[in-house]
Coordinates of C-alpha atoms in Angstrom, one line a residue:
X3 CA 0.0 0.0 0.0
X4 CA 1.2 3.5 -0.9
X5 CA 0.2 6.4 1.3
X6 CA 0.8 10.1 0.6
X7 CA 1.0 12.9 3.2
X8 CA 3.1 15.9 4.3
X9 CA 5.5 16.3 7.3
X10 CA 5.5 20.1 7.0
X11 CA 3.1 23.0 6.6
X12 CA 3.1 26.6 5.4
X13 CA 0.8 27.7 8.2
X14 CA -0.6 30.6 10.3
X15 CA 2.1 29.7 12.8
X16 CA 5.0 29.8 10.3
X17 CA 6.8 26.9 8.7
X18 CA 6.0 23.8 10.8
X19 CA 8.0 20.6 10.3
X20 CA 7.4 17.2 11.9
X21 CA 10.2 15.5 10.0
X22 CA 12.7 15.4 12.9
X23 CA 10.1 13.7 15.1
X24 CA 9.2 11.2 12.4
X25 CA 12.9 10.4 11.6
X26 CA 13.6 9.9 15.3
X27 CA 11.4 6.8 15.3
X28 CA 13.2 5.2 12.4
X29 CA 16.4 3.1 12.5
X30 CA 17.8 3.7 9.0
X31 CA 17.5 7.3 7.6
X32 CA 19.3 8.6 4.5
X33 CA 19.5 12.4 4.4
X34 CA 19.8 14.2 1.1
X35 CA 19.8 18.0 0.3
X36 CA 18.7 19.8 -2.8
X37 CA 17.7 16.9 -5.0
X38 CA 15.5 18.5 -7.7
X39 CA 11.8 17.6 -7.9
X40 CA 12.3 15.6 -11.1
X41 CA 14.9 13.4 -9.5
X42 CA 12.8 12.8 -6.4
X43 CA 9.7 12.1 -8.6
X44 CA 11.7 9.4 -10.5
X45 CA 13.1 8.0 -7.3
X46 CA 9.7 7.7 -5.7
X47 CA 8.3 6.1 -8.8
X48 CA 11.0 3.4 -8.7
X49 CA 10.4 3.0 -4.9
X50 CA 6.7 2.5 -5.4
X51 CA 7.4 -0.3 -7.9
X52 CA 9.8 -2.0 -5.5
X53 CA 7.5 -1.7 -2.6
X54 CA 4.6 -3.2 -4.5
X55 CA 6.8 -6.1 -5.7
X56 CA 7.9 -6.8 -2.1
X57 CA 4.5 -6.3 -0.6
X58 CA 5.6 -3.4 1.6
X59 CA 3.9 -0.3 2.8
X60 CA 5.5 2.9 1.4
X61 CA 4.8 6.4 2.6
X62 CA 5.5 9.2 0.1
X63 CA 6.1 12.5 1.8
X64 CA 5.4 15.7 -0.1
X65 CA 6.5 19.3 0.2
X66 CA 3.6 21.7 0.9
X67 CA 4.7 24.6 -1.4
X68 CA 4.6 22.7 -4.7
X69 CA 3.6 19.1 -3.8
X70 CA 6.9 17.6 -4.9
X71 CA 8.3 14.5 -3.2
X72 CA 10.6 15.1 -0.3
X73 CA 10.8 11.7 1.3
X74 CA 10.0 8.0 1.2
X75 CA 9.4 5.9 4.3
X76 CA 9.2 2.1 4.7
X77 CA 7.6 1.8 8.1
X78 CA 8.0 -2.1 8.2
X79 CA 11.7 -1.7 7.5
X80 CA 12.1 1.4 9.8
X81 CA 13.9 3.0 6.8
X82 CA 13.6 6.3 5.0
X83 CA 15.1 8.7 2.5
X84 CA 14.4 12.3 3.5
X85 CA 15.4 15.2 1.2
X86 CA 15.7 18.9 2.3
X87 CA 14.7 21.1 -0.7
X88 CA 17.5 23.4 -1.8
X89 CA 15.7 26.6 -0.9
X90 CA 15.1 25.3 2.7
X91 CA 18.8 24.4 3.2
X92 CA 20.3 26.9 5.7
X93 CA 23.9 26.3 4.9
X94 CA 25.8 29.0 3.0
X95 CA 28.2 27.9 0.3
X96 CA 30.5 30.5 -1.3
X97 CA 29.9 29.2 -4.8
X98 CA 26.1 29.7 -4.4
X99 CA 25.9 33.3 -3.6
X100 CA 23.4 34.1 -6.3
X101 CA 21.2 31.2 -5.2
X102 CA 21.5 32.4 -1.6
X103 CA 19.9 35.7 -2.9
X104 CA 17.0 33.8 -4.5
X105 CA 16.5 31.7 -1.4
X106 CA 16.4 34.8 0.8
X107 CA 13.8 36.3 -1.6
X108 CA 11.6 33.1 -1.5
X109 CA 11.9 33.0 2.3
X110 CA 10.8 36.7 2.6
X111 CA 7.7 36.0 0.5
X112 CA 6.9 32.9 2.6
X113 CA 7.2 34.9 5.8
X114 CA 4.7 37.4 4.3
X115 CA 2.4 34.5 3.5
X116 CA 2.7 33.3 7.1
X117 CA 1.9 36.7 8.4
X118 CA -1.2 36.8 6.1
X119 CA -2.3 33.4 7.4
X120 CA -1.7 34.6 11.0
X121 CA -4.0 37.5 10.4
X122 CA -6.5 35.0 9.0
X123 CA -6.2 32.9 12.1
X124 CA -7.2 35.9 14.3
X125 CA -10.3 36.4 12.2
X126 CA -11.0 32.6 12.5
X127 CA -10.7 33.0 16.3
X128 CA -13.5 35.5 16.2
X129 CA -15.6 33.1 14.1
X130 CA -14.9 30.4 16.7
X131 CA -16.0 32.6 19.6
X132 CA -19.5 32.7 18.2
X133 CA -19.9 28.9 18.5
X134 CA -17.8 28.5 21.7
X135 CA -20.4 30.7 23.5
X136 CA -23.2 28.4 22.3
X137 CA -21.4 25.1 23.1
X138 CA -22.2 22.5 25.7
X139 CA -18.7 21.2 26.4
X140 CA -20.0 18.6 28.9
X141 CA -21.8 16.9 26.0
X142 CA -18.7 17.2 23.8
X143 CA -16.5 15.5 26.5
X144 CA -19.1 12.7 26.9
X145 CA -19.2 12.2 23.1
X146 CA -15.4 11.9 23.0
X147 CA -15.3 9.4 25.9
X148 CA -18.0 7.3 24.4
X149 CA -16.3 7.3 21.0
X150 CA -13.0 6.3 22.5
X151 CA -14.6 3.4 24.4
X152 CA -16.4 2.3 21.2
X153 CA -13.4 2.1 18.9
X154 CA -10.9 1.0 21.6
X155 CA -13.1 -1.6 23.2
X156 CA -10.4 -4.3 23.2
X157 CA -7.4 -2.0 23.7
X158 CA -5.1 -3.0 26.5
X159 CA -3.4 -0.6 28.9
X160 CA 0.3 -1.3 29.4
X161 CA 2.8 -0.5 26.8
X162 CA 1.8 2.8 25.1
X163 CA 0.9 2.8 21.4
X164 CA 3.2 4.5 18.9
X165 CA 2.1 8.0 17.9
X166 CA 3.3 9.5 14.6
X167 CA 2.5 13.1 13.6
X168 CA 2.0 14.4 10.1
X169 CA -0.3 16.6 8.0
X170 CA -2.8 15.3 5.5
X171 CA -3.1 18.5 3.5
X172 CA -1.5 21.8 2.5
X173 CA -2.2 25.4 1.8
X174 CA -1.1 26.0 -1.8
X175 CA -1.3 28.9 -4.3
X176 CA -4.4 27.2 -5.7
X177 CA -6.0 26.8 -2.3
X178 CA -6.2 23.8 0.1
X179 CA -5.5 20.3 -1.0
X180 CA -5.5 17.0 0.9
X181 CA -4.8 13.3 0.8
X182 CA -7.7 12.1 2.9
X183 CA -9.1 9.8 0.3
X184 CA -5.7 8.1 -0.2
X185 CA -5.0 7.8 3.5
X186 CA -8.4 6.3 4.3
X187 CA -9.0 4.2 1.2
X188 CA -8.4 0.8 2.8
X189 CA -10.1 1.5 6.2
X190 CA -13.4 -0.4 6.7
X191 CA -14.7 2.2 9.3
X192 CA -14.5 5.9 8.6
X193 CA -16.1 8.6 10.9
X194 CA -16.8 12.0 9.4
X195 CA -16.9 14.8 12.0
X196 CA -19.3 17.6 11.2
X197 CA -19.4 20.8 13.2
X198 CA -18.5 24.5 12.9
X199 CA -15.4 26.6 13.9
X200 CA -14.9 26.4 17.6
X201 CA -17.2 23.4 18.2
X202 CA -14.5 21.3 19.7
X203 CA -13.6 18.9 16.8
X204 CA -9.8 19.2 17.5
X205 CA -10.4 18.8 21.3
X206 CA -12.5 15.7 20.6
X207 CA -9.6 14.3 18.5
X208 CA -7.0 15.1 21.1
X209 CA -8.9 13.2 23.7
X210 CA -9.3 10.2 21.5
X211 CA -5.7 10.2 20.4
X212 CA -4.5 10.2 24.1
X213 CA -6.9 7.4 24.9
X214 CA -5.7 5.3 21.9
X215 CA -2.0 5.7 22.8
X216 CA -2.7 4.8 26.4
X217 CA -4.6 1.7 25.2
X218 CA -1.5 0.6 23.3
X219 CA -2.9 1.4 19.9
X220 CA -0.5 2.8 17.3
X221 CA -2.1 6.1 16.1
X222 CA -1.4 8.3 13.1
X223 CA -2.1 11.9 14.2
X224 CA -2.7 14.4 11.4
X225 CA -2.5 18.1 12.2
X226 CA -4.3 21.0 10.5
X227 CA -2.2 22.6 7.8
X228 CA -3.6 26.0 8.5
X229 CA -3.2 25.8 12.3
X230 CA -0.9 22.8 13.3
X231 CA -1.9 23.2 16.9
X232 CA -5.2 21.8 15.9
X233 CA -5.8 18.1 14.9
X234 CA -7.8 17.1 11.8
X235 CA -7.6 13.3 11.7
X236 CA -6.7 10.2 13.5
X237 CA -6.0 6.8 11.9
X238 CA -5.7 3.6 13.8
X239 CA -4.8 1.1 11.1
X240 CA -4.7 -1.9 13.4
X241 CA -8.3 -1.2 14.2
X242 CA -9.3 -0.3 10.7
X243 CA -10.6 3.0 11.9
X244 CA -10.2 6.7 11.2
X245 CA -12.0 9.8 12.3
X246 CA -11.5 13.2 10.7
X247 CA -12.7 16.7 10.5
X248 CA -15.0 16.6 7.5
X249 CA -15.8 20.3 7.1
X250 CA -14.6 22.9 4.7
X251 CA -12.0 23.1 3.2
X252 CA -11.8 19.3 3.4
X253 CA -15.5 18.4 3.4
X254 CA -16.4 14.8 2.6
X255 CA -19.6 12.7 2.9
X256 CA -20.2 9.0 3.4
X257 CA -20.0 7.0 0.2
X258 CA -19.6 3.4 1.3
X259 CA -20.6 0.9 3.9
X260 CA -18.8 1.6 7.2
X261 CA -18.9 5.4 6.8
X262 CA -20.6 7.3 9.6
X263 CA -21.2 10.9 10.5
X264 CA -20.3 12.3 14.0
X265 CA -22.4 15.5 14.2
X266 CA -21.1 17.7 17.0
X267 CA -23.1 20.7 15.9
X268 CA -26.4 19.0 16.3
X269 CA -25.4 17.2 19.5
X270 CA -23.6 20.0 21.4
X271 CA -24.4 23.4 20.0
X272 CA -27.5 25.4 21.0
X273 CA -30.1 25.0 18.3
X274 CA -30.6 27.9 15.9
X275 CA -27.0 29.2 16.4
X276 CA -26.3 29.4 12.6
X277 CA -29.5 31.3 12.0
X278 CA -29.2 33.6 15.0
X279 CA -25.6 34.8 14.1
X280 CA -26.0 34.5 10.3
X281 CA -25.1 38.1 9.5
X282 CA -22.0 38.2 11.8
X283 CA -20.8 34.8 10.5
X284 CA -21.2 36.0 6.9
X285 CA -19.1 39.0 7.4
X286 CA -16.4 37.1 9.3
X287 CA -16.3 34.3 6.7
X288 CA -15.8 36.9 3.9
X289 CA -12.9 38.5 5.8
X290 CA -11.3 35.2 6.4
X291 CA -11.6 34.1 2.8
X292 CA -10.0 37.4 1.6
X293 CA -7.1 37.0 4.1
X294 CA -6.3 33.4 3.1
X295 CA -6.5 34.4 -0.5
X296 CA -3.7 36.9 0.1
X297 CA -1.6 34.2 1.8
X298 CA -2.2 31.9 -1.2
X299 CA -1.1 34.7 -3.6
X300 CA 2.2 35.2 -1.7
X301 CA 2.8 31.4 -1.7
X302 CA 2.5 31.6 -5.5
X303 CA 5.1 34.3 -5.8
X304 CA 7.5 32.2 -3.6
X305 CA 6.8 29.1 -5.6
X306 CA 7.7 30.9 -8.8
X307 CA 11.2 31.5 -7.4
X308 CA 11.7 28.0 -6.0
X309 CA 10.5 26.5 -9.3
X310 CA 13.1 28.5 -11.2
X311 CA 15.8 27.4 -8.7
X312 CA 14.7 23.8 -9.1
X313 CA 14.9 24.0 -12.9
X314 CA 18.4 25.5 -12.8
X315 CA 19.6 22.8 -10.4
X316 CA 18.1 20.1 -12.7
X317 CA 20.0 21.4 -15.7
X318 CA 23.3 21.2 -13.8
X319 CA 23.1 17.5 -13.1
X320 CA 24.8 14.8 -15.0
X321 CA 22.3 12.2 -16.0
X322 CA 24.6 9.2 -15.5
X323 CA 25.7 10.3 -12.1
X324 CA 22.2 11.0 -11.1
X325 CA 21.1 7.5 -12.2
X326 CA 23.9 6.0 -10.1
X327 CA 23.0 8.1 -7.0
X328 CA 19.3 7.0 -7.4
X329 CA 20.3 3.3 -7.6
X330 CA 22.5 3.6 -4.5
X331 CA 19.7 5.3 -2.5
X332 CA 17.1 2.7 -3.5
X333 CA 19.6 -0.2 -2.7
X334 CA 20.1 1.3 0.8
X335 CA 16.4 2.0 1.4
X336 CA 15.4 -1.6 0.5
X337 CA 18.5 -3.2 2.0
X338 CA 17.8 -6.8 3.2
X339 CA 19.4 -6.1 6.5
X340 CA 16.6 -3.6 7.3
X341 CA 14.1 -6.5 7.5

């Protein structure tokens, strides 16, 4: 099985990166720096073929600015290849002074994008306050506890489960994107959380994540790309279960047997809240949309620079040496001693 996700985010809290935490749980990690997107794409394509031939799970890690591949992880082999994009590399080489200037320009634009998203987060906080004031948090806590008991019924306390943190989506110049469908495609039980901003969806997920780990269940914890302090999805593969925030900008609806809705708004928010605050919500939503659009525009300007850098790097590479390097990387990633 091949899964796709991100380990970093261009967010309202700056550039957030979970790569170090993910790598810390792996025994065999190859680090690369500055491999162009075309090389990483070819490398991941070859890795996918090998993983399928050997019946191994392969995780493809993407870069949130342009969606390019930045890593490959074989969880069953505890092995990975993790690439740092050239423009994220903080080293300063004397023969790359012009590229340093381009990197600085890209980073300056990214910081402006983060500032725009931070302003959007403040607007979103005001949006949340409307619903927080109308919430019954006792009901929310009871729902979370009941859900945890339901999906972890045969979990055993003792050795804690393994928690891995990642991001299922990204803010891009074209708007939000996500890999929810890919990450949940083989799970027999999917729970779609419905609610509004501030109705406790992330709090619900945090409670369930803690309960799952305490019950010894390995849990994939996916953070919100816009605000990484919030959680958007939990996957417990051994249980065949996931639960995720299924509201805009990643709104999904049940399509198959085993899909269920968890409706927090109906259960825990005072009836008529949407209608009562419709005018205020409309104004706030419009302001939020305008501010996130500004962030997306700035991401686009930064990506134009990094795309140009990527192209120039690609043109400098010798094809035969690149092919040899790729072969060596794959041989190390799939080394028999990692079994």
